[in-house]
mmCIF file of C-alpha atoms in Angstrom:
data_model
loop_
_atom_site.group_PDB
_atom_site.id
_atom_site.type_symbol
_atom_site.label_atom_id
_atom_site.label_comp_id
_atom_site.label_asym_id
_atom_site.label_seq_id
_atom_site.Cartn_x
_atom_site.Cartn_y
_atom_site.Cartn_z
ATOM 1 C CA MET B 1 2.530 -30.791 18.290
ATOM 2 C CA ILE B 2 0.132 -27.992 19.205
ATOM 3 C CA SER B 3 -1.130 -24.966 17.277
ATOM 4 C CA PHE B 4 -0.721 -21.387 18.471
ATOM 5 C CA SER B 5 -4.414 -21.387 19.443
ATOM 6 C CA ASP B 6 -3.534 -23.910 22.181
ATOM 7 C CA LEU B 7 -1.203 -21.350 23.772
ATOM 8 C CA PRO B 8 -2.376 -18.621 26.174
ATOM 9 C CA ILE B 9 -2.718 -16.204 23.255
ATOM 10 C CA ARG B 10 -4.762 -13.007 23.577
ATOM 11 C CA ASP B 11 -8.482 -13.696 23.219
ATOM 12 C CA ASP B 12 -8.882 -11.077 20.490
ATOM 13 C CA LEU B 13 -6.313 -12.917 18.339
ATOM 14 C CA ARG B 14 -7.993 -16.306 18.513
ATOM 15 C CA GLY B 15 -9.486 -17.426 15.224
ATOM 16 C CA LYS B 16 -7.486 -14.935 13.189
ATOM 17 C CA SER B 17 -5.242 -15.790 10.258
ATOM 18 C CA PRO B 18 -1.833 -14.255 9.582
ATOM 19 C CA TYR B 19 -1.326 -12.081 6.539
ATOM 20 C CA GLY B 20 0.047 -13.868 3.522
ATOM 21 C CA ALA B 21 -0.074 -14.197 -0.237
ATOM 22 C CA PRO B 22 0.221 -17.444 -2.191
ATOM 23 C CA VAL B 23 3.840 -18.236 -3.031
ATOM 24 C CA ALA B 24 4.857 -20.322 -6.021
ATOM 25 C CA ALA B 25 7.979 -20.556 -8.148
ATOM 26 C CA VAL B 26 6.512 -19.316 -11.430
ATOM 27 C CA PRO B 27 8.087 -17.386 -14.318
ATOM 28 C CA VAL B 28 5.534 -14.555 -14.124
ATOM 29 C CA ALA B 29 4.603 -13.406 -10.584
ATOM 30 C CA LEU B 30 1.993 -10.650 -10.799
ATOM 31 C CA ASN B 31 0.251 -11.124 -7.468
ATOM 32 C CA VAL B 32 1.726 -8.772 -4.850
ATOM 33 C CA ASN B 33 2.041 -5.446 -6.703
ATOM 34 C CA GLU B 34 5.813 -5.485 -6.846
ATOM 35 C CA ASN B 35 7.794 -3.416 -9.305
ATOM 36 C CA THR B 36 9.045 -6.254 -11.508
ATOM 37 C CA HIS B 37 11.681 -4.071 -13.196
ATOM 38 C CA PRO B 38 15.217 -4.536 -11.828
ATOM 39 C CA ILE B 39 17.121 -1.683 -10.206
ATOM 40 C CA PRO B 40 19.484 -0.092 -12.790
ATOM 41 C CA ASP B 41 23.077 -1.319 -12.622
ATOM 42 C CA GLU B 42 24.530 2.135 -11.953
ATOM 43 C CA VAL B 43 22.156 2.611 -9.036
ATOM 44 C CA VAL B 44 23.006 -0.845 -7.681
ATOM 45 C CA ALA B 45 26.701 0.082 -7.793
ATOM 46 C CA ASP B 46 26.153 3.282 -5.795
ATOM 47 C CA ILE B 47 23.956 1.501 -3.257
ATOM 48 C CA LEU B 48 26.545 -1.243 -2.787
ATOM 49 C CA GLU B 49 29.283 1.323 -2.220
ATOM 50 C CA SER B 50 27.152 3.206 0.302
ATOM 51 C CA VAL B 51 26.193 0.029 2.143
ATOM 52 C CA GLY B 52 29.848 -1.021 2.196
ATOM 53 C CA GLU B 53 30.812 2.255 3.851
ATOM 54 C CA ALA B 54 28.001 1.853 6.373
ATOM 55 C CA LEU B 55 29.207 -1.640 7.251
ATOM 56 C CA LYS B 56 32.495 -0.199 8.482
ATOM 57 C CA GLY B 57 30.597 1.385 11.341
ATOM 58 C CA ALA B 58 28.085 -1.413 11.883
ATOM 59 C CA ASN B 59 29.625 -2.234 15.260
ATOM 60 C CA ARG B 60 27.895 0.915 16.504
ATOM 61 C CA TYR B 61 24.154 1.514 16.728
ATOM 62 C CA PRO B 62 22.655 3.440 13.806
ATOM 63 C CA ASP B 63 21.541 7.051 13.949
ATOM 64 C CA ARG B 64 18.271 6.552 15.800
ATOM 65 C CA GLU B 65 16.944 9.829 14.381
ATOM 66 C CA PHE B 66 18.002 8.840 10.816
ATOM 67 C CA GLY B 67 18.457 12.528 10.091
ATOM 68 C CA GLU B 68 20.111 12.206 6.691
ATOM 69 C CA LEU B 69 17.444 9.817 5.445
ATOM 70 C CA ARG B 70 14.647 12.080 6.651
ATOM 71 C CA ALA B 71 16.235 15.058 4.909
ATOM 72 C CA SER B 72 16.596 13.020 1.705
ATOM 73 C CA LEU B 73 12.954 11.925 1.824
ATOM 74 C CA ALA B 74 11.831 15.516 2.432
ATOM 75 C CA GLY B 75 13.852 16.625 -0.580
ATOM 76 C CA TYR B 76 12.234 13.953 -2.712
ATOM 77 C CA LEU B 77 8.686 14.866 -1.634
ATOM 78 C CA GLY B 78 9.130 18.638 -1.921
ATOM 79 C CA HIS B 79 6.047 20.683 -0.936
ATOM 80 C CA GLY B 80 8.151 22.741 1.467
ATOM 81 C CA LEU B 81 8.720 19.788 3.783
ATOM 82 C CA ASP B 82 11.883 19.339 5.833
ATOM 83 C CA ALA B 83 13.327 16.576 7.991
ATOM 84 C CA SER B 84 11.120 17.516 10.952
ATOM 85 C CA ASN B 85 8.027 16.562 8.907
ATOM 86 C CA ILE B 86 9.299 13.093 8.004
ATOM 87 C CA TRP B 87 9.245 9.736 9.752
ATOM 88 C CA ALA B 88 10.363 6.373 8.386
ATOM 89 C CA ALA B 89 10.342 2.716 9.364
ATOM 90 C CA ASN B 90 10.814 -0.801 7.983
ATOM 91 C CA GLY B 91 8.101 -0.614 5.358
ATOM 92 C CA SER B 92 4.881 1.380 5.436
ATOM 93 C CA ASN B 93 3.237 -1.420 7.435
ATOM 94 C CA GLU B 94 5.515 -0.566 10.355
ATOM 95 C CA VAL B 95 4.770 3.123 9.867
ATOM 96 C CA LEU B 96 1.033 2.380 10.097
ATOM 97 C CA GLN B 97 1.586 0.097 13.075
ATOM 98 C CA GLN B 98 3.411 2.868 14.914
ATOM 99 C CA ILE B 99 0.583 5.296 14.118
ATOM 100 C CA LEU B 100 -1.930 2.898 15.645
ATOM 101 C CA GLN B 101 0.321 2.262 18.633
ATOM 102 C CA ALA B 102 0.444 5.995 19.302
ATOM 103 C CA PHE B 103 -3.096 7.057 18.426
ATOM 104 C CA GLY B 104 -5.123 3.837 18.585
ATOM 105 C CA GLY B 105 -5.030 1.072 21.200
ATOM 106 C CA PRO B 106 -7.479 -0.473 23.677
ATOM 107 C CA GLY B 107 -10.721 1.464 23.900
ATOM 108 C CA ARG B 108 -9.997 3.288 20.628
ATOM 109 C CA SER B 109 -11.064 2.628 17.063
ATOM 110 C CA ALA B 110 -9.821 2.962 13.497
ATOM 111 C CA LEU B 111 -11.986 3.227 10.397
ATOM 112 C CA GLY B 112 -11.335 2.328 6.764
ATOM 113 C CA PHE B 113 -13.471 1.916 3.655
ATOM 114 C CA ALA B 114 -13.806 -1.751 2.626
ATOM 115 C CA PRO B 115 -12.703 -3.436 0.516
ATOM 116 C CA THR B 116 -9.267 -2.021 1.203
ATOM 117 C CA TYR B 117 -5.767 -3.097 2.197
ATOM 118 C CA SER B 118 -6.131 -6.191 4.372
ATOM 119 C CA MET B 119 -3.283 -5.209 6.688
ATOM 120 C CA TYR B 120 -5.292 -2.325 8.145
ATOM 121 C CA PRO B 121 -7.601 -4.505 10.281
ATOM 122 C CA LEU B 122 -4.696 -6.822 11.136
ATOM 123 C CA LEU B 123 -2.600 -3.895 12.352
ATOM 124 C CA ALA B 124 -5.586 -2.615 14.286
ATOM 125 C CA SER B 125 -6.057 -6.025 15.907
ATOM 126 C CA GLY B 126 -2.379 -6.285 16.795
ATOM 127 C CA THR B 127 -2.467 -2.932 18.577
ATOM 128 C CA GLY B 128 -5.750 -3.609 20.397
ATOM 129 C CA THR B 129 -7.606 -1.077 18.238
ATOM 130 C CA SER B 130 -11.206 -1.780 17.213
ATOM 131 C CA TRP B 131 -11.619 -1.854 13.412
ATOM 132 C CA ILE B 132 -14.634 -0.263 11.714
ATOM 133 C CA ALA B 133 -15.231 -1.305 8.097
ATOM 134 C CA ALA B 134 -17.186 1.435 6.353
ATOM 135 C CA ASP B 135 -18.638 0.671 2.939
ATOM 136 C CA ARG B 136 -17.936 2.188 -0.467
ATOM 137 C CA GLU B 137 -20.255 3.452 -3.159
ATOM 138 C CA ALA B 138 -20.719 2.319 -6.768
ATOM 139 C CA ASP B 139 -17.544 1.038 -8.454
ATOM 140 C CA TYR B 140 -15.708 1.277 -5.120
ATOM 141 C CA ALA B 141 -15.681 5.082 -5.083
ATOM 142 C CA ILE B 142 -16.091 7.278 -2.001
ATOM 143 C CA SER B 143 -17.816 10.653 -2.121
ATOM 144 C CA PRO B 144 -17.054 13.420 0.403
ATOM 145 C CA ASP B 145 -20.573 13.252 1.869
ATOM 146 C CA HIS B 146 -20.514 9.464 2.215
ATOM 147 C CA ALA B 147 -17.106 9.483 3.892
ATOM 148 C CA ALA B 148 -17.914 12.358 6.242
ATOM 149 C CA LYS B 149 -21.191 10.723 7.292
ATOM 150 C CA TRP B 150 -19.385 7.538 8.293
ATOM 151 C CA VAL B 151 -16.775 9.476 10.268
ATOM 152 C CA ARG B 152 -19.303 11.646 12.074
ATOM 153 C CA GLU B 153 -21.406 8.638 13.071
ATOM 154 C CA ALA B 154 -18.592 6.238 14.010
ATOM 155 C CA ARG B 155 -16.307 8.864 15.605
ATOM 156 C CA PRO B 156 -13.112 6.813 15.100
ATOM 157 C CA ASP B 157 -9.836 7.858 16.681
ATOM 158 C CA VAL B 158 -7.980 7.066 13.439
ATOM 159 C CA VAL B 159 -9.206 7.085 9.834
ATOM 160 C CA ILE B 160 -7.101 5.331 7.168
ATOM 161 C CA ILE B 161 -7.831 6.088 3.524
ATOM 162 C CA CYS B 162 -5.925 4.224 0.815
ATOM 163 C CA ALA B 163 -5.413 6.507 -2.206
ATOM 164 C CA PRO B 164 -5.370 5.013 -4.781
ATOM 165 C CA ASN B 165 -7.092 2.146 -3.067
ATOM 166 C CA ASN B 166 -5.743 -1.387 -2.802
ATOM 167 C CA PRO B 167 -7.086 -3.832 -4.023
ATOM 168 C CA THR B 168 -9.467 -1.886 -6.296
ATOM 169 C CA GLY B 169 -7.058 0.747 -7.692
ATOM 170 C CA THR B 170 -9.691 3.448 -7.169
ATOM 171 C CA PRO B 171 -8.298 7.019 -7.198
ATOM 172 C CA LEU B 172 -9.453 9.376 -4.447
ATOM 173 C CA GLY B 173 -10.270 13.070 -4.742
ATOM 174 C CA LEU B 174 -8.678 15.471 -2.285
ATOM 175 C CA ASP B 175 -12.179 16.745 -1.510
ATOM 176 C CA VAL B 176 -12.791 13.411 0.225
ATOM 177 C CA VAL B 177 -9.703 13.882 2.405
ATOM 178 C CA GLU B 178 -10.802 17.416 3.274
ATOM 179 C CA ALA B 179 -14.309 16.236 4.167
ATOM 180 C CA VAL B 180 -12.995 13.408 6.356
ATOM 181 C CA TYR B 181 -10.594 15.736 8.139
ATOM 182 C CA GLU B 182 -13.325 18.270 8.861
ATOM 183 C CA ALA B 183 -15.658 15.540 10.146
ATOM 184 C CA SER B 184 -12.997 13.986 12.384
ATOM 185 C CA ASP B 185 -11.333 15.105 15.570
ATOM 186 C CA GLY B 186 -8.819 12.255 15.404
ATOM 187 C CA ILE B 187 -5.892 11.287 13.199
ATOM 188 C CA VAL B 188 -6.496 11.025 9.446
ATOM 189 C CA VAL B 189 -4.025 8.897 7.460
ATOM 190 C CA VAL B 190 -3.884 8.986 3.666
ATOM 191 C CA ASP B 191 -1.945 5.944 2.459
ATOM 192 C CA GLU B 192 -0.346 6.981 -0.842
ATOM 193 C CA ALA B 193 1.658 3.804 -1.430
ATOM 194 C CA TYR B 194 0.775 3.946 -5.144
ATOM 195 C CA GLN B 195 0.748 7.716 -5.679
ATOM 196 C CA GLU B 196 3.637 7.686 -8.168
ATOM 197 C CA PHE B 197 1.489 5.659 -10.586
ATOM 198 C CA MET B 198 -1.204 8.336 -10.742
ATOM 199 C CA PRO B 199 -1.194 10.831 -13.658
ATOM 200 C CA GLU B 200 1.597 13.372 -13.267
ATOM 201 C CA ASP B 201 -0.873 16.256 -12.910
ATOM 202 C CA SER B 202 -2.651 14.549 -10.008
ATOM 203 C CA SER B 203 -2.490 16.312 -6.663
ATOM 204 C CA SER B 204 -1.180 14.540 -3.594
ATOM 205 C CA ALA B 205 -2.621 14.853 -0.106
ATOM 206 C CA LEU B 206 0.773 16.392 0.727
ATOM 207 C CA THR B 207 -0.730 19.650 -0.535
ATOM 208 C CA LEU B 208 -3.258 19.531 2.320
ATOM 209 C CA LEU B 209 -0.749 19.249 5.171
ATOM 210 C CA PRO B 210 -0.310 22.961 6.032
ATOM 211 C CA GLY B 211 -2.705 23.870 8.847
ATOM 212 C CA ARG B 212 -3.882 20.274 9.321
ATOM 213 C CA GLU B 213 -1.888 18.989 12.267
ATOM 214 C CA ARG B 214 -3.851 15.711 12.499
ATOM 215 C CA LEU B 215 -3.268 14.735 8.864
ATOM 216 C CA ILE B 216 -0.635 12.120 7.946
ATOM 217 C CA VAL B 217 0.420 11.128 4.419
ATOM 218 C CA SER B 218 2.058 7.697 4.247
ATOM 219 C CA ARG B 219 4.320 6.585 1.372
ATOM 220 C CA THR B 220 6.622 3.653 0.548
ATOM 221 C CA MET B 221 9.765 2.956 -1.458
ATOM 222 C CA SER B 222 8.560 -0.597 -2.172
ATOM 223 C CA LYS B 223 6.538 0.120 -5.298
ATOM 224 C CA ALA B 224 7.770 2.949 -7.528
ATOM 225 C CA PHE B 225 11.354 2.654 -6.237
ATOM 226 C CA ALA B 226 11.469 -1.144 -6.701
ATOM 227 C CA PHE B 227 12.648 -1.434 -3.083
ATOM 228 C CA ALA B 228 10.167 -4.017 -1.785
ATOM 229 C CA GLY B 229 12.943 -6.226 -0.431
ATOM 230 C CA VAL B 230 14.699 -3.391 1.395
ATOM 231 C CA ARG B 231 11.655 -2.393 3.490
ATOM 232 C CA VAL B 232 11.456 1.395 3.701
ATOM 233 C CA GLY B 233 8.200 3.201 4.378
ATOM 234 C CA TYR B 234 7.766 6.775 5.492
ATOM 235 C CA LEU B 235 5.279 9.521 6.239
ATOM 236 C CA ALA B 236 4.939 13.282 6.112
ATOM 237 C CA ALA B 237 3.084 15.154 8.851
ATOM 238 C CA ASP B 238 3.309 17.935 11.385
ATOM 239 C CA PRO B 239 6.491 17.631 13.516
ATOM 240 C CA ALA B 240 4.284 16.927 16.548
ATOM 241 C CA VAL B 241 3.274 13.622 14.929
ATOM 242 C CA THR B 242 6.885 12.481 14.602
ATOM 243 C CA ASP B 243 7.402 13.415 18.261
ATOM 244 C CA ALA B 244 4.495 11.141 19.197
ATOM 245 C CA LEU B 245 5.888 8.237 17.167
ATOM 246 C CA ARG B 246 9.174 8.415 19.070
ATOM 247 C CA LEU B 247 7.217 7.169 22.082
ATOM 248 C CA VAL B 248 6.388 3.845 20.442
ATOM 249 C CA ARG B 249 9.234 3.090 18.020
ATOM 250 C CA LEU B 250 11.768 0.461 18.972
ATOM 251 C CA PRO B 251 15.261 1.793 19.687
ATOM 252 C CA TYR B 252 17.430 2.121 16.569
ATOM 253 C CA HIS B 253 14.673 0.625 14.443
ATOM 254 C CA LEU B 254 16.265 1.487 11.075
ATOM 255 C CA SER B 255 19.575 -0.285 10.508
ATOM 256 C CA VAL B 256 22.643 1.475 9.126
ATOM 257 C CA LEU B 257 22.332 -0.692 6.010
ATOM 258 C CA THR B 258 18.700 0.257 5.411
ATOM 259 C CA GLN B 259 19.451 3.931 5.883
ATOM 260 C CA ALA B 260 22.465 3.843 3.575
ATOM 261 C CA ALA B 261 20.614 1.937 0.839
ATOM 262 C CA ALA B 262 17.610 4.274 0.926
ATOM 263 C CA ILE B 263 19.711 7.442 0.886
ATOM 264 C CA ALA B 264 21.672 6.142 -2.100
ATOM 265 C CA ALA B 265 18.476 5.208 -3.967
ATOM 266 C CA LEU B 266 17.019 8.652 -3.354
ATOM 267 C CA ARG B 267 20.109 10.190 -4.955
ATOM 268 C CA HIS B 268 18.973 8.408 -8.109
ATOM 269 C CA SER B 269 15.254 9.107 -7.892
ATOM 270 C CA ASP B 270 14.965 9.948 -11.605
ATOM 271 C CA GLU B 271 16.543 6.638 -12.657
ATOM 272 C CA MET B 272 14.600 4.686 -10.059
ATOM 273 C CA LEU B 273 11.282 6.196 -11.164
ATOM 274 C CA ALA B 274 11.946 5.739 -14.877
ATOM 275 C CA THR B 275 10.183 2.377 -14.771
ATOM 276 C CA VAL B 276 6.948 3.968 -13.537
ATOM 277 C CA HIS B 277 6.008 5.185 -17.001
ATOM 278 C CA ASP B 278 6.477 1.694 -18.464
ATOM 279 C CA ILE B 279 4.486 0.116 -15.648
ATOM 280 C CA VAL B 280 1.609 2.529 -16.310
ATOM 281 C CA ARG B 281 1.729 1.585 -20.001
ATOM 282 C CA GLN B 282 1.576 -2.108 -19.112
ATOM 283 C CA ARG B 283 -1.273 -1.474 -16.657
ATOM 284 C CA ASP B 284 -3.239 0.221 -19.424
ATOM 285 C CA ARG B 285 -2.409 -2.629 -21.847
ATOM 286 C CA ILE B 286 -3.836 -5.085 -19.336
ATOM 287 C CA ALA B 287 -6.972 -2.979 -18.851
ATOM 288 C CA ASP B 288 -7.561 -2.645 -22.607
ATOM 289 C CA GLY B 289 -6.874 -6.332 -23.232
ATOM 290 C CA LEU B 290 -9.253 -7.495 -20.498
ATOM 291 C CA ARG B 291 -11.996 -5.130 -21.680
ATOM 292 C CA GLY B 292 -11.573 -6.603 -25.160
ATOM 293 C CA LEU B 293 -12.244 -10.024 -23.669
ATOM 294 C CA GLY B 294 -15.427 -8.792 -22.017
ATOM 295 C CA TYR B 295 -14.226 -8.445 -18.446
ATOM 296 C CA LEU B 296 -15.341 -5.624 -16.144
ATOM 297 C CA VAL B 297 -12.199 -3.539 -15.598
ATOM 298 C CA HIS B 298 -12.171 -1.007 -12.776
ATOM 299 C CA ASP B 299 -10.370 2.320 -13.149
ATOM 300 C CA SER B 300 -6.908 2.143 -11.575
ATOM 301 C CA GLY B 301 -4.441 4.792 -10.471
ATOM 302 C CA SER B 302 -2.030 2.152 -9.199
ATOM 303 C CA ASN B 303 0.306 -0.487 -10.658
ATOM 304 C CA PHE B 304 -2.386 -3.173 -10.811
ATOM 305 C CA VAL B 305 -5.790 -3.886 -12.325
ATOM 306 C CA LEU B 306 -8.870 -5.297 -10.610
ATOM 307 C CA PHE B 307 -11.211 -7.044 -13.037
ATOM 308 C CA GLY B 308 -14.613 -8.643 -12.603
ATOM 309 C CA GLY B 309 -16.807 -10.959 -14.618
ATOM 310 C CA VAL B 310 -14.797 -13.995 -13.477
ATOM 311 C CA SER B 311 -17.311 -16.785 -12.914
ATOM 312 C CA ASP B 312 -14.896 -18.858 -10.803
ATOM 313 C CA PRO B 313 -11.931 -16.798 -9.527
ATOM 314 C CA HIS B 314 -10.224 -19.755 -7.851
ATOM 315 C CA ALA B 315 -10.432 -21.894 -10.961
ATOM 316 C CA MET B 316 -9.001 -19.088 -13.091
ATOM 317 C CA PHE B 317 -6.264 -18.484 -10.519
ATOM 318 C CA LEU B 318 -5.275 -22.158 -10.784
ATOM 319 C CA ALA B 319 -5.501 -22.157 -14.580
ATOM 320 C CA LEU B 320 -3.162 -19.170 -14.800
ATOM 321 C CA ARG B 321 -0.809 -20.697 -12.239
ATOM 322 C CA ASP B 322 -0.634 -23.844 -14.349
ATOM 323 C CA ARG B 323 0.535 -21.575 -17.179
ATOM 324 C CA GLY B 324 3.293 -20.128 -14.965
ATOM 325 C CA ILE B 325 1.440 -16.920 -14.074
ATOM 326 C CA LEU B 326 0.511 -15.885 -10.544
ATOM 327 C CA VAL B 327 -2.293 -13.364 -9.970
ATOM 328 C CA ARG B 328 -4.290 -12.587 -6.808
ATOM 329 C CA ASP B 329 -7.675 -13.690 -5.600
ATOM 330 C CA VAL B 330 -8.459 -10.789 -3.275
ATOM 331 C CA GLY B 331 -11.697 -12.206 -1.939
ATOM 332 C CA ILE B 332 -14.052 -9.943 -3.916
ATOM 333 C CA THR B 333 -16.878 -11.858 -5.588
ATOM 334 C CA ASN B 334 -16.183 -12.683 -9.274
ATOM 335 C CA HIS B 335 -12.955 -10.658 -9.289
ATOM 336 C CA LEU B 336 -9.205 -11.147 -9.631
ATOM 337 C CA ARG B 337 -6.337 -8.659 -9.398
ATOM 338 C CA VAL B 338 -3.212 -8.606 -11.542
ATOM 339 C CA SER B 339 -0.106 -6.455 -11.134
ATOM 340 C CA ALA B 340 1.420 -4.731 -14.151
ATOM 341 C CA GLY B 341 4.740 -6.361 -14.967
ATOM 342 C CA THR B 342 7.314 -5.889 -17.672
ATOM 343 C CA GLU B 343 6.196 -5.851 -21.298
ATOM 344 C CA ALA B 344 7.055 -9.559 -21.620
ATOM 345 C CA GLU B 345 5.187 -10.461 -18.419
ATOM 346 C CA THR B 346 2.149 -8.456 -19.462
ATOM 347 C CA THR B 347 2.163 -10.148 -22.852
ATOM 348 C CA ALA B 348 2.354 -13.580 -21.210
ATOM 349 C CA PHE B 349 -0.635 -12.768 -18.993
ATOM 350 C CA LEU B 350 -2.750 -11.396 -21.838
ATOM 351 C CA GLU B 351 -1.942 -14.357 -24.085
ATOM 352 C CA ALA B 352 -2.945 -16.730 -21.290
ATOM 353 C CA MET B 353 -6.235 -14.862 -20.818
ATOM 354 C CA ILE B 354 -6.940 -15.098 -24.547
ATOM 355 C CA ASP B 355 -6.209 -18.807 -24.345
ATOM 356 C CA LEU B 356 -8.652 -19.172 -21.449
ATOM 357 C CA GLY B 357 -11.349 -17.416 -23.454
ATOM 358 C CA PRO B 358 -13.612 -14.386 -22.988
ATOM 359 C CA ALA B 359 -15.495 -13.535 -19.825
ATOM 360 C CA SER B 360 -18.303 -15.943 -19.102
ATOM 361 C CA THR B 361 -21.726 -14.522 -19.850
ATOM 362 C CA ALA B 362 -22.984 -16.736 -17.031
ATOM 363 C CA ALA B 363 -21.044 -14.735 -14.419
ATOM 364 C CA SER B 364 -23.408 -13.040 -12.000
ATOM 365 C CA MET B 365 -22.903 -9.333 -12.575
ATOM 366 C CA SER B 366 -25.083 -8.643 -9.538
ATOM 367 C CA GLY B 367 -22.179 -9.778 -7.351
ATOM 368 C CA LEU B 368 -19.841 -7.060 -8.599
ATOM 369 C CA ARG B 369 -20.881 -4.367 -6.167
ATOM 370 C CA PRO B 370 -18.695 -3.504 -3.176
ATOM 371 C CA SER B 371 -19.692 -4.708 0.249
ATOM 372 C CA SER B 372 -18.311 -3.881 3.655
ATOM 373 C CA THR B 373 -18.485 -7.590 4.442
ATOM 374 C CA GLN B 374 -16.262 -8.643 1.541
ATOM 375 C CA SER B 375 -12.695 -9.378 2.520
ATOM 376 C CA ALA B 376 -9.666 -8.173 0.587
ATOM 377 C CA ARG B 377 -6.487 -10.172 0.922
ATOM 378 C CA SER B 378 -4.160 -7.672 -0.699
ATOM 379 C CA ALA B 379 -0.498 -6.689 -0.761
#
């Protein structure tokens, strides 16, 4: 038996590892930022009925323009958007891949601020786009001047900013987006996968779209809508952007079943988003509990918490797994990340952390600063 490296694979893919998170059959899985709350029964019933109707016509190709879904997503986002501003695909990873296929590619580059979502450099590699890992400032923040300086000097064709950031949870001011856009003459993507977990009075980058034809705001139904297994991601942008993405999308890329399920879920957006408030409460419980144990807890606008002061992240990961709890070692020195679960799951995690004891005073706090060389294996 041979490995894939023995095949005539592209040279730029040799030595790379595929994306993946540890998988284990445990009672409390808090490692991949899923919404652990189930979809309400009444919403499930409507989705099943809609999918059943769609199946009757499954012998035909789906609407390749997915017009009804785009209109539904525009209605959900508001901000004066209509179907012409919306694009969707099988998860936001595919949306980002299509963006890089259209605006990146051989001889072009994409820039992000590390540590950030680990799929960005993998998507760049898969599309032949050079990846530039800019650094962050203290506590993983980015200031407008710092971001603009990187963009002006690197001159990337695509900039991807995760807001709030994964795996750190760091919120991002709109002044940073404005500064990056002004400094760039390429495409600027703001990945708002976790936007629904921000405070309700927080402004979205959607407010910046008018007059900024190179700005794209990416979203997902995986997190707040508890639709991770359905795979629906989408973006809002100038209609010219959606025209460009038609050049690279596969024919009929969204199945009739996916479209029907997403449209039905959007009809119940209030019920689907009701769990967000509980998840935020559990996130804050985790943050308070870990601070009480002496851990360094980073501010989070997402559905997870990054905490430092862990002297041996791998050992703690294993100790928690032995207790039936799965968290994530994201590759940041002395840190682990934990998703906010249900009240019972959060309680189980906090009780396990109490059992393991307070943060070690021997942990090197000098290793808790961000570095562009640190990897982040995050979902």
